[in-house]
Amino acid sequence: MLDELRTLEERALTDLAAARDESAVEAWRVAYLGRKGRLTLILRSLGNLPAEERRQVGAAGNRLRETLEAALEEKRRALQAARLAAVAQRPLDVTLPGRPVPFGRLHPITQTLRDILGAFSAMGFEIVEGPEVETDYYNFEALRIPRDHPARDLWDTLWVDLGGDGERSILLRTHTSPDQVRIMERLQPPIRVVVPGKTYRHEATDATHEWMFHQVEGLAVDQGITLADLKGTLEEFARRLFGQERQVRLVQSYYPFVEPGVDLAVDCWICRGNPDPECRVCRGSGWLELLGAGMVHPEVLRNVRYDTERYTGFAFGMGVERIALARYGIDDIRHFYADDVRFLSQFR
């Protein structure tokens, strides 16, 4: 067995010296030192030898492995040095253009979110954030949506069972409105804040629905705030985001935590007053609904111990993906999260 090891060493070093490139060196490593290499197979057969011979052959085999590994490393260094030397001998053409450096870019949802927040920051709103894992109280109860309220059917809630007893009290927030209450519990008016963040619903995904999406919640509370202040704020936001020539429309709607509630729509910037059934943005209606809003319900204010005879406020909430779909004329929300670089590289 010792003679076999000496023969193996001579052959291995000869084959390594004959290797001319890295692929040949790697093939040599696999042939001699790999999991099924020649030296490895010899060392695995030591158990069949007598104890005294096993010690001698084992020691010789380990020394041979160290020798071959050192020779392998030396060969790799020699090949690298030869490669660098060959490059250094080539003439350098300084007139050649430099290699293009690829630049990353912000995701279209991130771009849209930053533009939304920038519009409200310019109007004096502060940006705050809240937890994504919420309690039933903040997500529903404090917003006038008790357990038996039919409005809960509007949200396909993802509940978190912490105790294993089936008690539902912790959930992934279904909207960013819970932060209205959290902010008002901490602060006294005047308040002007916008709250961006992810929200979650147990949705069947399709062209217009995702199980995770982004929202921006807005809240303003002070003395003498009226629906006219809400309209002016949202009108300025729509024009900052979609163009100064935009017209806005408020339509009565229902939301449990505001009274009255409204939906904001802007006129289609593609149709421009002449609704087109083929329009990819408004689908022929001439208007595009952007968000829901309204005056904060007095009961919500009383829940945080605000004097409803003194303070009023407005709130609004919008889906960032919905804004991005309209802004870029995209027809499927799933494109945003498919990780298709061909799609994402269009947005700068």
Short mmCIF file of C-alpha atoms in Angstrom, two decimals:
data_model
loop_
_atom_site.label_atom_id
_atom_site.label_comp_id
_atom_site.label_asym_id
_atom_site.label_seq_id
_atom_site.Cartn_x
_atom_site.Cartn_y
_atom_site.Cartn_z
CA MET A 1 0.00 0.00 0.00
CA LEU A 2 2.91 2.36 0.73
CA ASP A 3 4.35 1.64 -2.71
CA GLU A 4 0.94 2.41 -4.22
CA LEU A 5 0.95 5.80 -2.46
CA ARG A 6 4.43 6.62 -3.79
CA THR A 7 3.35 5.70 -7.32
CA LEU A 8 0.20 7.80 -6.91
CA GLU A 9 2.25 10.82 -5.78
CA GLU A 10 4.56 10.67 -8.80
CA ARG A 11 1.64 10.34 -11.24
CA ALA A 12 -0.38 13.09 -9.57
CA LEU A 13 2.47 15.61 -9.62
CA THR A 14 3.24 14.76 -13.24
CA ASP A 15 -0.40 15.24 -14.29
CA LEU A 16 -0.61 18.53 -12.37
CA ALA A 17 2.50 19.87 -14.07
CA ALA A 18 0.93 19.07 -17.44
CA ALA A 19 -2.27 21.05 -16.69
CA ARG A 20 -2.36 24.23 -18.79
CA ASP A 21 -5.50 26.01 -17.59
CA GLU A 22 -7.85 26.25 -14.63
CA SER A 23 -10.36 23.78 -16.03
CA ALA A 24 -7.62 21.16 -16.33
CA VAL A 25 -6.47 21.93 -12.78
CA GLU A 26 -10.01 21.51 -11.48
CA ALA A 27 -10.35 18.18 -13.30
CA TRP A 28 -7.07 17.08 -11.66
CA ARG A 29 -8.38 18.06 -8.22
CA VAL A 30 -11.54 16.01 -8.70
CA ALA A 31 -9.55 13.01 -10.01
CA TYR A 32 -7.11 12.87 -7.08
CA LEU A 33 -8.59 14.77 -4.12
CA GLY A 34 -12.32 14.76 -4.83
CA ARG A 35 -14.96 12.77 -2.96
CA LYS A 36 -14.33 9.83 -5.30
CA GLY A 37 -10.72 10.71 -6.08
CA ARG A 38 -7.89 8.17 -6.15
CA LEU A 39 -6.28 9.22 -2.88
CA THR A 40 -9.64 9.45 -1.16
CA LEU A 41 -10.54 5.88 -2.16
CA ILE A 42 -7.23 4.60 -0.80
CA LEU A 43 -7.73 6.31 2.54
CA ARG A 44 -11.26 4.93 2.79
CA SER A 45 -9.90 1.38 2.42
CA LEU A 46 -7.66 1.65 5.51
CA GLY A 47 -10.21 -0.17 7.62
CA ASN A 48 -9.37 -3.39 5.81
CA LEU A 49 -5.70 -3.29 6.88
CA PRO A 50 -4.09 -4.66 10.07
CA ALA A 51 -3.77 -2.11 12.87
CA GLU A 52 -0.01 -1.52 12.55
CA GLU A 53 -0.10 -1.18 8.76
CA ARG A 54 -3.18 1.01 9.03
CA ARG A 55 -1.27 3.54 11.15
CA GLN A 56 1.65 3.69 8.71
CA VAL A 57 -0.46 3.91 5.58
CA GLY A 58 -2.80 6.43 7.20
CA ALA A 59 0.07 8.73 8.19
CA ALA A 60 1.62 8.43 4.72
CA GLY A 61 -1.73 9.09 3.07
CA ASN A 62 -2.32 12.25 5.12
CA ARG A 63 1.17 13.51 4.27
CA LEU A 64 0.46 12.85 0.61
CA ARG A 65 -2.83 14.78 0.81
CA GLU A 66 -1.01 17.77 2.30
CA THR A 67 1.63 17.56 -0.45
CA LEU A 68 -0.95 17.43 -3.23
CA GLU A 69 -3.03 20.27 -1.76
CA ALA A 70 0.08 22.45 -1.48
CA ALA A 71 1.03 21.62 -5.08
CA LEU A 72 -2.50 22.44 -6.20
CA GLU A 73 -2.41 25.86 -4.52
CA GLU A 74 0.99 26.60 -6.04
CA LYS A 75 -0.29 25.64 -9.49
CA ARG A 76 -3.28 27.96 -9.15
CA ARG A 77 -1.04 30.86 -8.13
CA ALA A 78 1.22 30.19 -11.11
CA LEU A 79 -1.69 30.17 -13.56
CA GLN A 80 -3.05 33.42 -12.10
CA ALA A 81 0.36 35.08 -12.34
CA ALA A 82 0.71 33.95 -15.96
CA ARG A 83 -2.72 35.32 -16.79
CA LEU A 84 -1.92 38.70 -15.26
CA ALA A 85 1.41 38.81 -17.05
CA ALA A 86 -0.30 38.15 -20.38
CA VAL A 87 -2.75 40.99 -19.74
CA ALA A 88 0.07 43.37 -18.80
CA GLN A 89 1.88 42.67 -22.07
CA ARG A 90 -1.11 43.67 -24.19
CA PRO A 91 -1.08 47.31 -25.37
CA LEU A 92 -3.63 49.59 -23.69
CA ASP A 93 -5.89 51.53 -26.06
CA VAL A 94 -6.89 54.59 -24.07
CA THR A 95 -9.27 55.70 -26.84
CA LEU A 96 -11.66 52.80 -26.23
CA PRO A 97 -14.92 53.75 -24.44
CA GLY A 98 -15.24 52.67 -20.85
CA ARG A 99 -17.35 49.68 -19.94
CA PRO A 100 -20.90 50.72 -19.05
CA VAL A 101 -21.68 50.60 -15.35
CA PRO A 102 -25.21 49.31 -14.70
CA PHE A 103 -27.28 51.61 -12.50
CA GLY A 104 -30.07 50.47 -10.22
CA ARG A 105 -33.33 52.34 -9.94
CA LEU A 106 -36.17 52.70 -7.49
CA HIS A 107 -39.14 50.35 -7.74
CA PRO A 108 -42.17 52.10 -9.31
CA ILE A 109 -44.11 51.67 -6.05
CA THR A 110 -41.27 53.32 -4.13
CA GLN A 111 -41.16 56.15 -6.66
CA THR A 112 -44.93 56.68 -6.39
CA LEU A 113 -44.85 56.51 -2.59
CA ARG A 114 -42.08 59.10 -2.40
CA ASP A 115 -43.98 61.44 -4.72
CA ILE A 116 -47.17 61.07 -2.65
CA LEU A 117 -45.35 61.78 0.59
CA GLY A 118 -43.47 64.66 -1.02
CA ALA A 119 -46.74 66.28 -2.07
CA PHE A 120 -48.15 66.18 1.46
CA SER A 121 -44.85 67.16 3.08
CA ALA A 122 -44.88 70.32 0.97
CA MET A 123 -48.30 71.10 2.47
CA GLY A 124 -47.00 70.78 6.03
CA PHE A 125 -47.88 67.17 6.83
CA GLU A 126 -45.49 65.15 8.98
CA ILE A 127 -44.63 61.55 7.97
CA VAL A 128 -45.06 58.92 10.70
CA GLU A 129 -45.26 55.13 10.70
CA GLY A 130 -47.12 52.54 12.72
CA PRO A 131 -47.05 48.78 13.40
CA GLU A 132 -48.02 46.27 10.72
CA VAL A 133 -49.20 43.76 13.33
CA GLU A 134 -52.25 45.28 15.00
CA THR A 135 -54.86 44.57 17.63
CA ASP A 136 -58.55 44.17 16.94
CA TYR A 137 -59.20 47.32 18.95
CA TYR A 138 -57.09 49.66 16.82
CA ASN A 139 -57.87 48.01 13.49
CA PHE A 140 -61.64 47.83 14.02
CA GLU A 141 -63.18 48.74 17.37
CA ALA A 142 -61.70 52.22 17.78
CA LEU A 143 -62.74 53.01 14.20
CA ARG A 144 -66.42 52.26 14.79
CA ILE A 145 -66.31 48.73 13.38
CA PRO A 146 -67.44 46.41 16.22
CA ARG A 147 -67.35 42.63 15.93
CA ASP A 148 -70.90 42.31 14.60
CA HIS A 149 -70.66 45.24 12.16
CA PRO A 150 -71.26 44.29 8.49
CA ALA A 151 -68.42 46.62 7.44
CA ARG A 152 -65.97 43.95 8.64
CA ASP A 153 -66.94 41.97 5.56
CA LEU A 154 -65.07 44.59 3.51
CA TRP A 155 -61.77 43.29 4.88
CA ASP A 156 -60.59 39.69 4.43
CA THR A 157 -58.52 39.72 7.59
CA LEU A 158 -55.38 37.68 8.27
CA TRP A 159 -55.57 36.81 11.99
CA VAL A 160 -52.67 35.74 14.21
CA ASP A 161 -53.49 33.06 16.80
CA LEU A 162 -50.83 33.64 19.47
CA GLY A 163 -52.22 31.40 22.18
CA GLY A 164 -53.45 28.49 20.12
CA ASP A 165 -56.90 28.86 21.68
CA GLY A 166 -58.53 30.32 18.58
CA GLU A 167 -59.05 33.73 20.19
CA ARG A 168 -58.83 36.40 17.49
CA SER A 169 -57.35 39.63 18.76
CA ILE A 170 -54.06 40.09 16.85
CA LEU A 171 -54.00 40.56 13.08
CA LEU A 172 -52.02 41.87 10.13
CA ARG A 173 -53.44 45.35 9.66
CA THR A 174 -55.96 45.57 6.83
CA HIS A 175 -55.53 49.33 6.40
CA THR A 176 -53.37 52.14 7.79
CA SER A 177 -56.32 53.84 9.51
CA PRO A 178 -55.47 52.31 12.95
CA ASP A 179 -52.65 54.82 13.13
CA GLN A 180 -55.22 57.64 13.25
CA VAL A 181 -56.15 56.47 16.72
CA ARG A 182 -52.59 55.70 17.82
CA ILE A 183 -51.43 59.18 16.80
CA MET A 184 -54.33 60.97 18.45
CA GLU A 185 -53.73 59.02 21.68
CA ARG A 186 -50.18 60.39 21.80
CA LEU A 187 -50.64 63.92 20.50
CA GLN A 188 -52.90 66.88 21.06
CA PRO A 189 -54.14 69.04 18.16
CA PRO A 190 -53.13 70.57 15.88
CA ILE A 191 -52.22 67.39 13.99
CA ARG A 192 -51.26 66.99 10.34
CA VAL A 193 -49.74 63.62 9.51
CA VAL A 194 -49.51 61.07 6.70
CA VAL A 195 -48.85 57.41 7.46
CA PRO A 196 -47.35 55.17 4.76
CA GLY A 197 -47.10 51.41 5.14
CA LYS A 198 -47.88 47.88 4.01
CA THR A 199 -51.31 46.38 4.58
CA TYR A 200 -52.49 42.78 4.27
CA ARG A 201 -55.71 41.04 3.24
CA HIS A 202 -56.63 37.47 2.44
CA GLU A 203 -57.32 38.33 -1.20
CA ALA A 204 -57.60 36.15 -4.28
CA THR A 205 -55.00 37.88 -6.41
CA ASP A 206 -56.00 39.10 -9.84
CA ALA A 207 -55.30 42.08 -12.10
CA THR A 208 -56.55 44.57 -9.49
CA HIS A 209 -56.03 42.78 -6.14
CA GLU A 210 -52.97 41.70 -4.18
CA TRP A 211 -52.72 40.14 -0.73
CA MET A 212 -50.10 42.72 0.29
CA PHE A 213 -50.26 46.33 -0.84
CA HIS A 214 -49.26 49.81 0.30
CA GLN A 215 -51.48 52.54 1.66
CA VAL A 216 -51.03 56.14 2.73
CA GLU A 217 -53.30 57.41 5.48
CA GLY A 218 -53.73 61.11 6.14
CA LEU A 219 -55.11 62.89 9.21
CA ALA A 220 -55.61 66.52 10.16
CA VAL A 221 -57.24 67.65 13.41
CA ASP A 222 -57.59 71.22 14.62
CA GLN A 223 -60.12 73.86 15.49
CA GLY A 224 -62.40 74.90 12.64
CA ILE A 225 -61.42 72.26 10.06
CA THR A 226 -64.18 71.75 7.48
CA LEU A 227 -64.93 69.66 4.42
CA ALA A 228 -63.68 72.58 2.33
CA ASP A 229 -60.21 72.12 3.87
CA LEU A 230 -60.31 68.45 2.91
CA LYS A 231 -61.32 69.25 -0.65
CA GLY A 232 -58.61 71.88 -1.03
CA THR A 233 -55.93 69.55 0.35
CA LEU A 234 -56.88 66.66 -1.92
CA GLU A 235 -57.23 68.94 -4.93
CA GLU A 236 -53.70 70.26 -4.38
CA PHE A 237 -52.41 66.69 -3.96
CA ALA A 238 -54.04 65.52 -7.21
CA ARG A 239 -52.59 68.42 -9.15
CA ARG A 240 -49.11 67.93 -7.73
CA LEU A 241 -49.16 64.27 -8.72
CA PHE A 242 -51.09 64.32 -12.01
CA GLY A 243 -50.68 67.83 -13.38
CA GLN A 244 -51.85 71.33 -12.52
CA GLU A 245 -54.71 71.19 -15.04
CA ARG A 246 -56.46 68.33 -13.22
CA GLN A 247 -60.09 68.70 -12.15
CA VAL A 248 -61.34 66.85 -9.07
CA ARG A 249 -64.70 65.47 -8.05
CA LEU A 250 -65.97 64.43 -4.61
CA VAL A 251 -68.73 61.80 -4.52
CA GLN A 252 -70.54 60.78 -1.34
CA SER A 253 -69.44 57.38 -0.01
CA TYR A 254 -69.56 55.36 3.22
CA TYR A 255 -66.68 54.68 5.59
CA PRO A 256 -67.43 53.77 9.23
CA PHE A 257 -64.88 56.14 10.76
CA VAL A 258 -65.80 59.34 8.86
CA GLU A 259 -69.00 61.35 8.47
CA PRO A 260 -69.62 62.49 5.82
CA GLY A 261 -67.51 60.18 3.67
CA VAL A 262 -66.43 60.91 0.11
CA ASP A 263 -64.48 59.40 -2.77
CA LEU A 264 -62.06 61.59 -4.71
CA ALA A 265 -61.81 61.25 -8.48
CA VAL A 266 -59.75 63.19 -11.02
CA ASP A 267 -60.55 63.78 -14.65
CA CYS A 268 -58.74 61.45 -17.04
CA TRP A 269 -55.55 62.99 -18.41
CA ILE A 270 -55.69 60.66 -21.42
CA CYS A 271 -59.28 61.32 -22.56
CA ARG A 272 -59.08 65.04 -21.64
CA GLY A 273 -62.85 65.61 -21.41
CA ASN A 274 -63.78 63.24 -24.24
CA PRO A 275 -64.32 59.79 -22.66
CA ASP A 276 -62.93 57.00 -24.79
CA PRO A 277 -64.19 53.41 -24.19
CA GLU A 278 -60.72 52.18 -25.17
CA CYS A 279 -58.90 54.40 -22.66
CA ARG A 280 -56.51 52.25 -20.58
CA VAL A 281 -56.72 54.63 -17.61
CA CYS A 282 -60.41 55.49 -17.04
CA ARG A 283 -62.00 52.70 -19.13
CA GLY A 284 -64.25 55.28 -20.80
CA SER A 285 -65.72 56.91 -17.71
CA GLY A 286 -63.74 60.14 -18.06
CA TRP A 287 -62.93 60.04 -14.32
CA LEU A 288 -60.54 58.01 -12.22
CA GLU A 289 -61.29 57.28 -8.57
CA LEU A 290 -58.16 57.74 -6.44
CA LEU A 291 -59.00 57.54 -2.75
CA GLY A 292 -61.56 57.62 0.05
CA ALA A 293 -61.81 60.40 2.62
CA GLY A 294 -64.14 62.26 4.95
CA MET A 295 -64.54 64.19 8.17
CA VAL A 296 -63.37 62.24 11.21
CA HIS A 297 -66.41 60.85 12.98
CA PRO A 298 -67.03 62.53 16.37
CA GLU A 299 -67.14 59.11 18.03
CA VAL A 300 -63.58 58.42 16.91
CA LEU A 301 -62.51 61.74 18.40
CA ARG A 302 -64.29 60.94 21.66
CA ASN A 303 -62.49 57.57 21.80
CA VAL A 304 -59.21 59.48 22.19
CA ARG A 305 -60.75 62.03 24.60
CA TYR A 306 -60.79 64.97 22.19
CA ASP A 307 -63.34 67.69 22.81
CA THR A 308 -65.68 67.33 19.83
CA GLU A 309 -67.17 70.76 20.53
CA ARG A 310 -63.74 72.25 19.97
CA TYR A 311 -61.97 70.05 17.43
CA THR A 312 -62.84 68.64 14.03
CA GLY A 313 -60.69 66.86 11.50
CA PHE A 314 -60.48 65.07 8.20
CA ALA A 315 -58.89 61.81 7.12
CA PHE A 316 -58.11 60.14 3.83
CA GLY A 317 -56.60 56.89 2.66
CA MET A 318 -55.26 55.73 -0.68
CA GLY A 319 -53.70 52.63 -2.21
CA VAL A 320 -50.24 53.37 -3.58
CA GLU A 321 -50.49 50.58 -6.15
CA ARG A 322 -53.79 52.03 -7.38
CA ILE A 323 -52.14 55.41 -7.87
CA ALA A 324 -49.21 53.79 -9.70
CA LEU A 325 -51.51 51.77 -11.96
CA ALA A 326 -53.26 54.96 -13.03
CA ARG A 327 -50.12 57.04 -13.24
CA TYR A 328 -48.27 54.68 -15.56
CA GLY A 329 -51.24 53.18 -17.39
CA ILE A 330 -50.56 49.63 -16.16
CA ASP A 331 -53.37 47.08 -16.40
CA ASP A 332 -52.22 44.40 -13.92
CA ILE A 333 -51.10 45.00 -10.32
CA ARG A 334 -49.23 41.68 -10.30
CA HIS A 335 -46.55 43.13 -12.58
CA PHE A 336 -45.22 45.16 -9.64
CA TYR A 337 -44.21 42.07 -7.66
CA ALA A 338 -43.30 39.58 -10.40
CA ASP A 339 -39.59 40.59 -10.23
CA ASP A 340 -39.45 40.92 -14.02
CA VAL A 341 -36.50 43.21 -14.75
CA ARG A 342 -37.86 43.89 -18.25
CA PHE A 343 -40.91 45.49 -16.66
CA LEU A 344 -39.18 47.27 -13.78
CA SER A 345 -36.42 48.76 -15.95
CA GLN A 346 -38.98 50.95 -17.73
CA PHE A 347 -39.35 53.20 -14.67
CA ARG A 348 -36.62 55.70 -13.92
#
